Amino acid sequence: MDNKKRNLITGGAGFLGSHLALKLLERGEEVICLDNFFTGTKNNIKDLFKYQNFEFIRHDVTEPIKLEIDNIWHLACPASPVHYQFNPIKTTKTSFMGTYNMLGLAKRVGAKILLASTSEVYGDPKEHPQKESYKGSVNTIGIRSCYDEGKRIAETLCSDYSRVHGVKVRIMRIFNTYGPNMRFDDGRVISNFIIQALKNEKITIYGDGSQTRSFCYVDDLIQGMTLLMESDYEYPLNIGNPNEFTIKELANLVKVLINPNLEFQYKKLPQDDPKQRQPSIQLAKELLNWEPKIELEEGLLKTISWFKNNL
Ligand code: NAD
Ligand code: UDP
């Protein structure tokens, strides 16, 4: 028997899942990607089949599955507001049933499980920057609730499986992340702005663009994710880049980097769109000795180059 780590990545054909899969395969570990291709693509995983240790399973996490694995990286869930609002009941079901099924699997085989949670558990935050101790300000009945509340109950399930059954859980609160392998129609702000700019279209700013986000390049995020899995920390941990920008600043930067002649088009701000978001990463620095290294302009240039080559 060989002692390579056997990893299951749910949502492995998605943006983050495909980067994580590559990183684990490059380390020589075994990777099973599981995905229903709701937002994931075959293109994201096509280069992974050259690794002997790679397998793919088409499956929906709302259904149970039996596998022999050591680590579960539970990422399956649409992440872009456009996609998670497309079928909100399915989003809640994926968050609850998917996490329940994966925790059941972790319990059965004694695997560690990392939940890809989100800064959305803080809702439209009244505390700034957001520390893990902040309990959040979330609307239970709005158009973002299927995702926000879905992730909150997923965190609750993880904590209860840890307390009741001793399952080893990791709860990663991911803040806005961007990079190669995002869908062209992902709908999130960075991919939207880059594609609009490359196509010479107007950049769509929702609201007046004064709302803020803090953007993390995918390589930094994946490094934080693997460090968290290897740690012993069983409570929620923020991973993100604390450098905060208004959406208008982001639009201006994309304009400067791609085409200074672009125009902006202002559109209605979606319901419950958080006004500000910035992670406190003090805890991640102390526990994991982790902090992001790639700043926005550098990350945007890498992402622009990928979109240019793949558009
Ligand atoms: P993504 O949409 O690119 O990837 C999600 C993947 O999950 C897709 O491949 C999709 O097909 C798959 N999936 C969805 N529902 C499924 C189901 N029922 N069964 C099986 N597979 C299913 O999104 P992403 O940005 O890669 O996000 C990955 C995870 O990280 C998500 O759980 C998301 O909530 C979390 N997250 C991401 C960000 C970010 O900025 N990227 C921020 C916060 C949290
Ligand atoms: N946004 C925008 N134009 C777009 C897409 C998004 O102005 O084409 C805004 C959106 O209203 C939000 C911010 O950018 O304030 C980040 O949106 P995204 O969907 O990327 O992520 P989230 O709101 O979940 O952080």
Tab-separated table of C-alpha atoms and ligand atoms in Angstrom, residues 81 120 144 176 187-189 192-193 204-206 211 213 247 269-270 273 277, ligand 2:
chain	number	residue	atom	x	y	z
A	81	PRO	CA	-24.190	35.975	-6.796
A	120	GLU	CA	-20.688	36.480	3.405
A	144	ARG	CA	-28.290	36.654	-0.954
A	176	ASN	CA	-13.193	37.846	-2.588
A	187	GLY	CA	-20.583	37.500	-13.105
A	188	ARG	CA	-18.218	38.494	-10.314
A	189	VAL	CA	-16.738	41.947	-10.486
A	192	ASN	CA	-16.830	41.159	-15.535
A	193	PHE	CA	-14.594	44.245	-15.651
A	204	THR	CA	-20.689	48.128	-15.445
A	205	ILE	CA	-20.494	49.695	-11.993
A	206	TYR	CA	-23.379	48.756	-9.699
A	211	GLN	CA	-18.879	50.030	-1.881
A	213	ARG	CA	-14.104	44.807	-1.373
A	247	ILE	CA	-15.395	49.265	-6.819
A	269	LEU	CA	-27.052	48.304	-6.872
A	270	PRO	CA	-28.388	44.770	-6.193
A	273	ASP	CA	-25.053	44.263	-1.593
A	277	ARG	CA	-15.695	44.237	3.292
B	2	UDP	N1	-20.170	44.720	-9.134
B	2	UDP	C1	-20.154	45.759	-10.054
B	2	UDP	N2	-20.193	45.452	-11.379
B	2	UDP	C2	-20.234	44.183	-11.849
B	2	UDP	C3	-20.227	43.114	-10.912
B	2	UDP	C4	-20.215	43.420	-9.550
B	2	UDP	O1	-20.113	46.941	-9.676
B	2	UDP	O2	-20.247	43.992	-13.074
B	2	UDP	C5	-20.093	45.033	-7.691
B	2	UDP	C6	-21.130	44.326	-6.821
B	2	UDP	O3	-22.312	45.089	-6.762
B	2	UDP	C7	-20.411	44.269	-5.489
B	2	UDP	C8	-18.939	44.128	-5.870
B	2	UDP	O4	-18.845	44.555	-7.225
B	2	UDP	O5	-20.575	45.486	-4.782
B	2	UDP	C9	-18.418	42.698	-5.762
B	2	UDP	O6	-19.335	41.861	-6.442
B	2	UDP	P1	-19.069	40.316	-6.675
B	2	UDP	O7	-20.288	39.777	-7.339
B	2	UDP	O8	-17.763	40.136	-7.338
B	2	UDP	O9	-18.899	39.696	-5.219
B	2	UDP	P2	-19.624	39.895	-3.799
B	2	UDP	O10	-20.688	40.957	-3.898
B	2	UDP	O11	-20.194	38.564	-3.499
B	2	UDP	O12	-18.527	40.310	-2.921
